[in-house]
PDB file of C-alpha atoms in Angstrom:
ATOM      1  CA  MET A   1     -98.506  -8.865 230.944  1.00 37.00           C
ATOM      2  CA  THR A   2     -95.536 -11.196 231.330  1.00 40.00           C
ATOM      3  CA  ALA A   3     -91.864 -10.455 231.174  1.00 48.00           C
ATOM      4  CA  THR A   4     -91.615 -11.999 227.690  1.00 49.00           C
ATOM      5  CA  THR A   5     -94.183  -9.634 226.206  1.00 75.00           C
ATOM      6  CA  ALA A   6     -92.710  -6.992 223.938  1.00 85.00           C
ATOM      7  CA  PRO A   7     -92.660  -3.463 225.398  1.00 92.00           C
ATOM      8  CA  GLU A   8     -95.289  -0.966 224.320  1.00 94.00           C
ATOM      9  CA  ALA A   9     -95.177   2.823 224.445  1.00 96.00           C
ATOM     10  CA  ALA A  10     -97.173   5.857 223.354  1.00 95.00           C
ATOM     11  CA  LEU A  11     -96.165   9.521 223.294  1.00 95.00           C
ATOM     12  CA  ALA A  12     -98.192  12.688 223.948  1.00 94.00           C
ATOM     13  CA  VAL A  13    -100.968  10.861 225.793  1.00 95.00           C
ATOM     14  CA  LEU A  14    -101.724  13.875 228.035  1.00 95.00           C
ATOM     15  CA  PRO A  15    -102.691  16.908 225.915  1.00 92.00           C
ATOM     16  CA  LYS A  16    -102.183  19.532 228.652  1.00 92.00           C
ATOM     17  CA  ALA A  17     -98.642  18.498 229.596  1.00 95.00           C
ATOM     18  CA  ASP A  18     -95.497  19.782 227.877  1.00 96.00           C
ATOM     19  CA  GLY A  19     -94.570  16.155 227.261  1.00 96.00           C
ATOM     20  CA  SER A  20     -96.062  12.816 228.231  1.00 97.00           C
ATOM     21  CA  SER A  21     -95.767   9.101 227.606  1.00 97.00           C
ATOM     22  CA  LYS A  22     -97.215   5.741 228.558  1.00 97.00           C
ATOM     23  CA  TYR A  23     -94.974   2.686 228.839  1.00 97.00           C
ATOM     24  CA  SER A  24     -95.816  -0.962 229.477  1.00 95.00           C
ATOM     25  CA  TYR A  25     -93.392  -3.830 229.965  1.00 93.00           C
ATOM     26  CA  ALA A  26     -92.650  -6.720 232.329  1.00 89.00           C
ATOM     27  CA  GLY A  27     -96.032  -6.388 234.018  1.00 89.00           C
ATOM     28  CA  TYR A  28     -95.706  -2.654 234.736  1.00 93.00           C
ATOM     29  CA  THR A  29     -97.655   0.180 233.145  1.00 95.00           C
ATOM     30  CA  VAL A  30     -96.544   3.735 233.923  1.00 97.00           C
ATOM     31  CA  THR A  31     -97.809   7.075 232.643  1.00 98.00           C
ATOM     32  CA  GLY A  32     -95.466  10.050 232.861  1.00 98.00           C
ATOM     33  CA  SER A  33     -95.724  13.776 232.297  1.00 97.00           C
ATOM     34  CA  VAL A  34     -93.109  16.523 232.018  1.00 97.00           C
ATOM     35  CA  THR A  35     -93.688  20.183 232.813  1.00 96.00           C
ATOM     36  CA  GLY A  36     -91.040  22.761 232.190  1.00 88.00           C
ATOM     37  CA  PRO A  37     -88.745  24.439 232.143  1.00 94.00           C
ATOM     38  CA  VAL A  38     -90.788  26.828 234.277  1.00 94.00           C
ATOM     39  CA  GLU A  39     -89.861  29.363 236.936  1.00 93.00           C
ATOM     40  CA  ALA A  40     -88.645  27.518 240.010  1.00 93.00           C
ATOM     41  CA  PRO A  41     -89.909  28.253 243.538  1.00 90.00           C
ATOM     42  CA  ARG A  42     -87.397  30.137 245.638  1.00 90.00           C
ATOM     43  CA  ARG A  43     -86.578  27.066 247.764  1.00 89.00           C
ATOM     44  CA  ASP A  44     -85.684  25.059 244.622  1.00 87.00           C
ATOM     45  CA  GLU A  45     -84.040  27.877 242.696  1.00 90.00           C
ATOM     46  CA  HIS A  46     -80.452  27.382 241.557  1.00 91.00           C
ATOM     47  CA  PRO A  47     -78.599  30.363 240.030  1.00 92.00           C
ATOM     48  CA  TYR A  48     -76.730  28.289 237.447  1.00 94.00           C
ATOM     49  CA  GLU A  49     -78.918  25.328 236.548  1.00 95.00           C
ATOM     50  CA  ALA A  50     -82.426  23.921 236.516  1.00 96.00           C
ATOM     51  CA  HIS A  51     -83.825  21.836 239.337  1.00 96.00           C
ATOM     52  CA  VAL A  52     -85.226  18.439 238.334  1.00 97.00           C
ATOM     53  CA  ASP A  53     -88.172  17.399 240.482  1.00 97.00           C
ATOM     54  CA  VAL A  54     -89.377  13.794 240.209  1.00 97.00           C
ATOM     55  CA  ILE A  55     -92.674  12.636 241.725  1.00 97.00           C
ATOM     56  CA  VAL A  56     -93.589   8.942 241.817  1.00 96.00           C
ATOM     57  CA  ARG A  57     -97.188   8.020 242.584  1.00 95.00           C
ATOM     58  CA  PRO A  58     -98.019   4.390 243.460  1.00 92.00           C
ATOM     59  CA  ALA A  59    -100.782   2.380 241.832  1.00 89.00           C
ATOM     60  CA  ALA A  60    -102.782   2.408 245.074  1.00 86.00           C
ATOM     61  CA  GLY A  61    -102.632   4.439 248.241  1.00 85.00           C
ATOM     62  CA  ALA A  62    -100.328   7.273 249.172  1.00 86.00           C
ATOM     63  CA  GLY A  63     -96.620   7.368 248.489  1.00 85.00           C
ATOM     64  CA  GLY A  64     -94.225   6.408 251.228  1.00 89.00           C
ATOM     65  CA  THR A  65     -90.581   5.547 251.813  1.00 89.00           C
ATOM     66  CA  ARG A  66     -90.480   3.323 248.731  1.00 89.00           C
ATOM     67  CA  GLU A  67     -91.547   6.170 246.430  1.00 93.00           C
ATOM     68  CA  ARG A  68     -89.151   8.628 248.076  1.00 93.00           C
ATOM     69  CA  HIS A  69     -86.264   6.259 247.396  1.00 92.00           C
ATOM     70  CA  LEU A  70     -87.315   5.863 243.767  1.00 94.00           C
ATOM     71  CA  GLU A  71     -87.598   9.629 243.351  1.00 96.00           C
ATOM     72  CA  SER A  72     -84.076  10.122 244.713  1.00 95.00           C
ATOM     73  CA  VAL A  73     -82.595   7.550 242.313  1.00 95.00           C
ATOM     74  CA  LEU A  74     -84.452   8.911 239.285  1.00 97.00           C
ATOM     75  CA  GLN A  75     -83.704  12.551 240.114  1.00 97.00           C
ATOM     76  CA  SER A  76     -79.960  11.999 240.218  1.00 96.00           C
ATOM     77  CA  THR A  77     -80.085   9.948 237.009  1.00 96.00           C
ATOM     78  CA  LEU A  78     -82.210  12.373 234.991  1.00 97.00           C
ATOM     79  CA  SER A  79     -80.196  15.368 236.204  1.00 96.00           C
ATOM     80  CA  GLN A  80     -77.155  13.883 234.471  1.00 96.00           C
ATOM     81  CA  LEU A  81     -79.040  13.555 231.181  1.00 96.00           C
ATOM     82  CA  ILE A  82     -80.917  16.853 230.998  1.00 97.00           C
ATOM     83  CA  LEU A  83     -78.915  19.929 230.030  1.00 96.00           C
ATOM     84  CA  VAL A  84     -79.801  21.631 233.296  1.00 95.00           C
ATOM     85  CA  LYS A  85     -77.242  24.426 232.849  1.00 95.00           C
ATOM     86  CA  ASN A  86     -79.195  25.680 229.835  1.00 95.00           C
ATOM     87  CA  PHE A  87     -82.076  26.697 232.130  1.00 95.00           C
ATOM     88  CA  PRO A  88     -80.815  28.498 235.255  1.00 95.00           C
ATOM     89  CA  ARG A  89     -83.357  29.311 237.969  1.00 94.00           C
ATOM     90  CA  SER A  90     -85.851  26.938 236.341  1.00 96.00           C
ATOM     91  CA  LEU A  91     -87.766  23.823 237.310  1.00 96.00           C
ATOM     92  CA  VAL A  92     -88.341  20.647 235.315  1.00 97.00           C
ATOM     93  CA  GLN A  93     -90.998  18.484 236.923  1.00 97.00           C
ATOM     94  CA  VAL A  94     -91.443  14.820 236.026  1.00 98.00           C
ATOM     95  CA  VAL A  95     -94.535  13.044 237.389  1.00 98.00           C
ATOM     96  CA  LEU A  96     -94.719   9.250 237.086  1.00 97.00           C
ATOM     97  CA  GLN A  97     -98.007   7.507 237.844  1.00 97.00           C
ATOM     98  CA  VAL A  98     -97.822   3.744 238.279  1.00 95.00           C
ATOM     99  CA  GLU A  99    -101.008   2.235 236.870  1.00 95.00           C
ATOM    100  CA  VAL A 100    -100.395  -1.518 236.791  1.00 91.00           C
ATOM    101  CA  THR A 101     -97.951  -3.736 238.700  1.00 88.00           C
ATOM    102  CA  PRO A 102     -97.332  -7.486 238.405  1.00 84.00           C
ATOM    103  CA  GLU A 103     -99.297  -9.858 240.580  1.00 69.00           C
ATOM    104  CA  ASN A 104     -97.838 -10.344 244.050  1.00 58.00           C
ATOM    105  CA  ASP A 105     -95.589  -7.321 243.532  1.00 49.00           C
ATOM    106  CA  TYR A 106     -95.668  -6.560 247.249  1.00 49.00           C
ATOM    107  CA  VAL A 107     -95.736 -10.180 248.399  1.00 51.00           C
ATOM    108  CA  ASN A 108     -92.101 -11.139 248.719  1.00 45.00           C
ATOM    109  CA  THR A 109     -90.849 -12.256 252.084  1.00 39.00           C
ATOM    110  CA  LYS A 110     -87.238 -13.044 251.210  1.00 40.00           C
ATOM    111  CA  LEU A 111     -86.039  -9.715 249.864  1.00 38.00           C
ATOM    112  CA  VAL A 112     -85.889  -6.634 252.018  1.00 38.00           C
ATOM    113  CA  GLN A 113     -87.982  -3.562 251.264  1.00 42.00           C
ATOM    114  CA  ALA A 114     -85.234  -1.788 249.293  1.00 44.00           C
ATOM    115  CA  SER A 115     -85.084  -4.684 246.826  1.00 46.00           C
ATOM    116  CA  LEU A 116     -88.756  -4.259 246.027  1.00 60.00           C
ATOM    117  CA  ASN A 117     -87.857  -0.946 244.399  1.00 83.00           C
ATOM    118  CA  PHE A 118     -85.546  -2.537 241.853  1.00 88.00           C
ATOM    119  CA  PRO A 119     -88.009  -4.177 239.395  1.00 91.00           C
ATOM    120  CA  ILE A 120     -89.945  -0.969 238.731  1.00 93.00           C
ATOM    121  CA  ILE A 121     -86.953   1.333 238.165  1.00 95.00           C
ATOM    122  CA  PRO A 122     -86.521   0.443 234.438  1.00 95.00           C
ATOM    123  CA  ALA A 123     -90.225   1.091 233.727  1.00 96.00           C
ATOM    124  CA  LEU A 124     -90.134   4.437 235.549  1.00 97.00           C
ATOM    125  CA  LEU A 125     -86.927   5.519 233.830  1.00 97.00           C
ATOM    126  CA  GLN A 126     -88.061   4.562 230.319  1.00 97.00           C
ATOM    127  CA  THR A 127     -91.340   6.394 230.873  1.00 97.00           C
ATOM    128  CA  ALA A 128     -89.482   9.501 232.030  1.00 97.00           C
ATOM    129  CA  ILE A 129     -87.085   9.394 229.058  1.00 97.00           C
ATOM    130  CA  LEU A 130     -89.965   9.078 226.582  1.00 97.00           C
ATOM    131  CA  ALA A 131     -91.831  11.941 228.273  1.00 97.00           C
ATOM    132  CA  LEU A 132     -88.725  14.156 228.122  1.00 97.00           C
ATOM    133  CA  LEU A 133     -88.323  13.360 224.421  1.00 95.00           C
ATOM    134  CA  SER A 134     -92.003  14.163 223.899  1.00 95.00           C
ATOM    135  CA  ALA A 135     -91.426  17.535 225.591  1.00 95.00           C
ATOM    136  CA  SER A 136     -88.426  18.214 223.276  1.00 93.00           C
ATOM    137  CA  LEU A 137     -86.274  18.968 226.289  1.00 95.00           C
ATOM    138  CA  PRO A 138     -82.564  19.156 225.351  1.00 95.00           C
ATOM    139  CA  MET A 139     -80.537  16.263 226.747  1.00 96.00           C
ATOM    140  CA  ARG A 140     -77.009  14.914 226.465  1.00 95.00           C
ATOM    141  CA  GLY A 141     -78.473  11.635 225.285  1.00 93.00           C
ATOM    142  CA  ILE A 142     -81.043   9.021 226.123  1.00 94.00           C
ATOM    143  CA  ALA A 143     -80.751   6.176 228.615  1.00 95.00           C
ATOM    144  CA  THR A 144     -82.014   2.610 228.707  1.00 95.00           C
ATOM    145  CA  ALA A 145     -82.358   0.383 231.766  1.00 95.00           C
ATOM    146  CA  SER A 146     -82.458  -3.311 232.539  1.00 94.00           C
ATOM    147  CA  PHE A 147     -83.378  -5.337 235.614  1.00 94.00           C
ATOM    148  CA  VAL A 148     -81.390  -8.547 236.112  1.00 94.00           C
ATOM    149  CA  ALA A 149     -81.460 -11.133 238.886  1.00 94.00           C
ATOM    150  CA  ILE A 150     -79.237 -14.093 239.735  1.00 94.00           C
ATOM    151  CA  VAL A 151     -81.575 -16.916 240.707  1.00 92.00           C
ATOM    152  CA  SER A 152     -80.421 -20.032 242.553  1.00 87.00           C
ATOM    153  CA  ARG A 153     -82.541 -23.177 242.213  1.00 83.00           C
ATOM    154  CA  ASP A 154     -81.584 -26.741 243.043  1.00 81.00           C
ATOM    155  CA  GLY A 155     -77.940 -25.753 243.387  1.00 81.00           C
ATOM    156  CA  THR A 156     -77.755 -24.107 239.940  1.00 87.00           C
ATOM    157  CA  LYS A 157     -77.511 -20.403 239.278  1.00 89.00           C
ATOM    158  CA  GLN A 158     -79.211 -18.638 236.396  1.00 90.00           C
ATOM    159  CA  THR A 159     -79.174 -15.021 235.216  1.00 91.00           C
ATOM    160  CA  LEU A 160     -82.709 -13.793 234.481  1.00 91.00           C
ATOM    161  CA  VAL A 161     -83.791 -10.550 232.859  1.00 92.00           C
ATOM    162  CA  ASN A 162     -86.986  -8.981 234.218  1.00 89.00           C
ATOM    163  CA  PRO A 163     -87.719 -11.912 236.570  1.00 88.00           C
ATOM    164  CA  SER A 164     -91.257 -12.412 237.807  1.00 84.00           C
ATOM    165  CA  PRO A 165     -92.145 -11.783 241.464  1.00 81.00           C
ATOM    166  CA  ARG A 166     -92.157 -15.545 241.931  1.00 83.00           C
ATOM    167  CA  ASP A 167     -88.619 -15.802 240.541  1.00 85.00           C
ATOM    168  CA  LEU A 168     -87.511 -13.150 243.010  1.00 85.00           C
ATOM    169  CA  ASP A 169     -88.310 -15.536 245.860  1.00 83.00           C
ATOM    170  CA  PHE A 170     -85.290 -17.551 244.723  1.00 87.00           C
ATOM    171  CA  ALA A 171     -83.108 -14.559 243.835  1.00 90.00           C
ATOM    172  CA  GLN A 172     -79.635 -14.518 245.284  1.00 92.00           C
ATOM    173  CA  SER A 173     -79.058 -10.945 244.116  1.00 94.00           C
ATOM    174  CA  VAL A 174     -80.859  -8.278 242.081  1.00 94.00           C
ATOM    175  CA  HIS A 175     -79.350  -5.596 239.858  1.00 95.00           C
ATOM    176  CA  VAL A 176     -80.519  -2.525 237.947  1.00 96.00           C
ATOM    177  CA  LEU A 177     -78.166  -1.097 235.317  1.00 96.00           C
ATOM    178  CA  VAL A 178     -78.692   2.001 233.194  1.00 97.00           C
ATOM    179  CA  PHE A 179     -76.637   2.836 230.108  1.00 96.00           C
ATOM    180  CA  THR A 180     -76.519   6.049 228.098  1.00 95.00           C
ATOM    181  CA  SER A 181     -76.744   6.275 224.312  1.00 93.00           C
ATOM    182  CA  HIS A 182     -72.927   6.579 224.367  1.00 92.00           C
ATOM    183  CA  ASP A 183     -72.676   3.055 225.890  1.00 92.00           C
ATOM    184  CA  GLU A 184     -71.599   4.496 229.239  1.00 94.00           C
ATOM    185  CA  LEU A 185     -72.793   3.061 232.546  1.00 95.00           C
ATOM    186  CA  LEU A 186     -74.969   5.710 234.179  1.00 96.00           C
ATOM    187  CA  LEU A 187     -76.473   3.859 237.133  1.00 95.00           C
ATOM    188  CA  ALA A 188     -75.727   0.545 238.852  1.00 95.00           C
ATOM    189  CA  GLU A 189     -77.792  -0.556 241.836  1.00 94.00           C
ATOM    190  CA  SER A 190     -77.151  -4.011 243.277  1.00 93.00           C
ATOM    191  CA  GLU A 191     -78.244  -5.895 246.354  1.00 92.00           C
ATOM    192  CA  GLY A 192     -77.627  -9.403 247.619  1.00 91.00           C
ATOM    193  CA  ASP A 193     -74.746 -11.866 247.582  1.00 92.00           C
ATOM    194  CA  PHE A 194     -72.766 -12.152 244.344  1.00 92.00           C
ATOM    195  CA  THR A 195     -69.199 -12.557 243.133  1.00 93.00           C
ATOM    196  CA  VAL A 196     -67.243 -10.303 240.798  1.00 94.00           C
ATOM    197  CA  GLY A 197     -67.651 -12.860 238.015  1.00 94.00           C
ATOM    198  CA  GLU A 198     -71.432 -12.956 238.496  1.00 94.00           C
ATOM    199  CA  TRP A 199     -71.584  -9.171 238.399  1.00 94.00           C
ATOM    200  CA  ASP A 200     -69.599  -9.205 235.148  1.00 95.00           C
ATOM    201  CA  ASP A 201     -72.192 -11.585 233.668  1.00 94.00           C
ATOM    202  CA  VAL A 202     -74.976  -9.280 234.811  1.00 95.00           C
ATOM    203  CA  TYR A 203     -73.165  -6.297 233.286  1.00 95.00           C
ATOM    204  CA  ASP A 204     -72.715  -8.046 229.931  1.00 94.00           C
ATOM    205  CA  THR A 205     -76.342  -9.166 229.831  1.00 93.00           C
ATOM    206  CA  ALA A 206     -77.697  -5.721 230.679  1.00 94.00           C
ATOM    207  CA  LYS A 207     -75.401  -4.010 228.193  1.00 93.00           C
ATOM    208  CA  LYS A 208     -76.608  -6.257 225.377  1.00 91.00           C
ATOM    209  CA  ILE A 209     -80.190  -5.275 226.104  1.00 89.00           C
ATOM    210  CA  CYS A 210     -79.510  -1.568 226.573  1.00 91.00           C
ATOM    211  CA  CYS A 211     -76.782  -0.840 224.030  1.00 87.00           C
ATOM    212  CA  GLN A 212     -76.889  -3.314 221.172  1.00 75.00           C
ATOM    213  CA  CYS A 213     -78.876  -1.570 218.446  1.00 59.00           C
ATOM    214  CA  GLY A 214     -80.958  -3.886 216.320  1.00 51.00           C
ATOM    215  CA  GLY A 215     -80.401  -1.999 213.080  1.00 48.00           C
ATOM    216  CA  PRO A 216     -82.897  -0.800 210.484  1.00 46.00           C
ATOM    217  CA  GLY A 217     -84.638  -4.149 210.034  1.00 44.00           C
ATOM    218  CA  LYS A 218     -87.237  -5.770 212.269  1.00 42.00           C
ATOM    219  CA  LYS A 219     -85.694  -9.214 211.906  1.00 43.00           C
ATOM    220  CA  ASP A 220     -82.998  -8.453 214.457  1.00 44.00           C
ATOM    221  CA  ILE A 221     -85.561  -7.346 217.032  1.00 40.00           C
ATOM    222  CA  GLU A 222     -87.631 -10.496 216.523  1.00 44.00           C
ATOM    223  CA  MET A 223     -84.525 -12.629 216.942  1.00 40.00           C
ATOM    224  CA  MET A 224     -83.676 -10.836 220.186  1.00 41.00           C
ATOM    225  CA  LEU A 225     -87.167 -11.374 221.529  1.00 42.00           C
ATOM    226  CA  ASP A 226     -86.871 -15.104 220.837  1.00 44.00           C
ATOM    227  CA  ASP A 227     -83.319 -15.456 222.140  1.00 43.00           C
ATOM    228  CA  GLN A 228     -83.466 -17.005 225.599  1.00 41.00           C
ATOM    229  CA  ASP A 229     -79.823 -16.187 226.275  1.00 45.00           C
ATOM    230  CA  HIS A 230     -80.433 -12.522 225.579  1.00 48.00           C
ATOM    231  CA  GLY A 231     -83.555 -12.456 227.716  1.00 57.00           C
ATOM    232  CA  GLY A 232     -85.067  -9.191 226.488  1.00 69.00           C
ATOM    233  CA  PRO A 233     -85.657  -6.830 223.580  1.00 79.00           C
ATOM    234  CA  ASP A 234     -83.226  -4.224 222.277  1.00 84.00           C
ATOM    235  CA  MET A 235     -84.332  -1.206 224.310  1.00 89.00           C
ATOM    236  CA  ARG A 236     -82.406   1.369 222.322  1.00 89.00           C
ATOM    237  CA  GLN A 237     -83.979   0.233 219.066  1.00 89.00           C
ATOM    238  CA  PHE A 238     -87.366   0.199 220.803  1.00 91.00           C
ATOM    239  CA  LEU A 239     -87.024   3.859 221.807  1.00 92.00           C
ATOM    240  CA  ARG A 240     -85.931   4.764 218.304  1.00 91.00           C
ATOM    241  CA  SER A 241     -88.853   2.972 216.666  1.00 92.00           C
ATOM    242  CA  THR A 242     -91.299   4.596 219.105  1.00 93.00           C
ATOM    243  CA  LEU A 243     -90.059   8.070 218.181  1.00 91.00           C
ATOM    244  CA  GLU A 244     -90.045   7.236 214.467  1.00 92.00           C
ATOM    245  CA  THR A 245     -93.669   6.094 214.691  1.00 91.00           C
ATOM    246  CA  LYS A 246     -94.681   9.296 216.488  1.00 89.00           C
ATOM    247  CA  VAL A 247     -92.863  11.559 214.010  1.00 89.00           C
ATOM    248  CA  ALA A 248     -94.350   9.702 211.043  1.00 90.00           C
ATOM    249  CA  ALA A 249     -97.846  10.111 212.517  1.00 87.00           C
ATOM    250  CA  ASP A 250     -97.333  13.838 213.184  1.00 85.00           C
ATOM    251  CA  LEU A 251     -96.068  14.462 209.642  1.00 85.00           C
ATOM    252  CA  HIS A 252     -98.684  12.295 207.945  1.00 79.00           C
ATOM    253  CA  TRP A 253    -100.695  15.365 206.897  1.00 72.00           C
ATOM    254  CA  LYS A 254     -97.815  16.533 204.717  1.00 62.00           C
TER     255      LYS A 254
END
């Protein structure tokens, strides 16, 4: 799968989980499950709110420092979306299994190890959001994420959305931005050398992808997919259409 391929998602793919989803985009395929709210172990128990536990499992091998960093970022982000105060002394567990990664995902000599976490964060977050919606867990709103890089080639700089691992070899900086359904910036992770003006361009590009709703028609989505300046699909409209498809399928018997 390439970065220009439209995202794909399915809900309730794991029958024994409270909620589950499968999400594929930009070369990544992730399956997520949500369990809870359930009674929390004593070490994780909080008297006034639920504890959100995020587990990231790599496509191959055992998890390490990379997965622990991803879990920390996702835990803090999801805890701001879930109405944790509605479930005191409870546990909400989100398990994210990475199934497919782009070619040469771990072959990148220019960027440091922390930067290798950035490309997969949007896929993990969208999978978790879809799984939480599948579990009907009350939230303040949904969130959409975008991965943007500033690439420098032959003295010219270009802003790319969901760059390939090969593009990352020429990346001057990488950025992950997450916006809520209220158009508020929820998470901003950046690394590399960039100016304030370049960061503003990254912010505007990511906000267009995450917040600009395509409307009721499919024409707008097709135009966004073909727009090179936009660089990616309307993620909010994608989440909406995924839920609409699932609801229509569940109510088909009526």
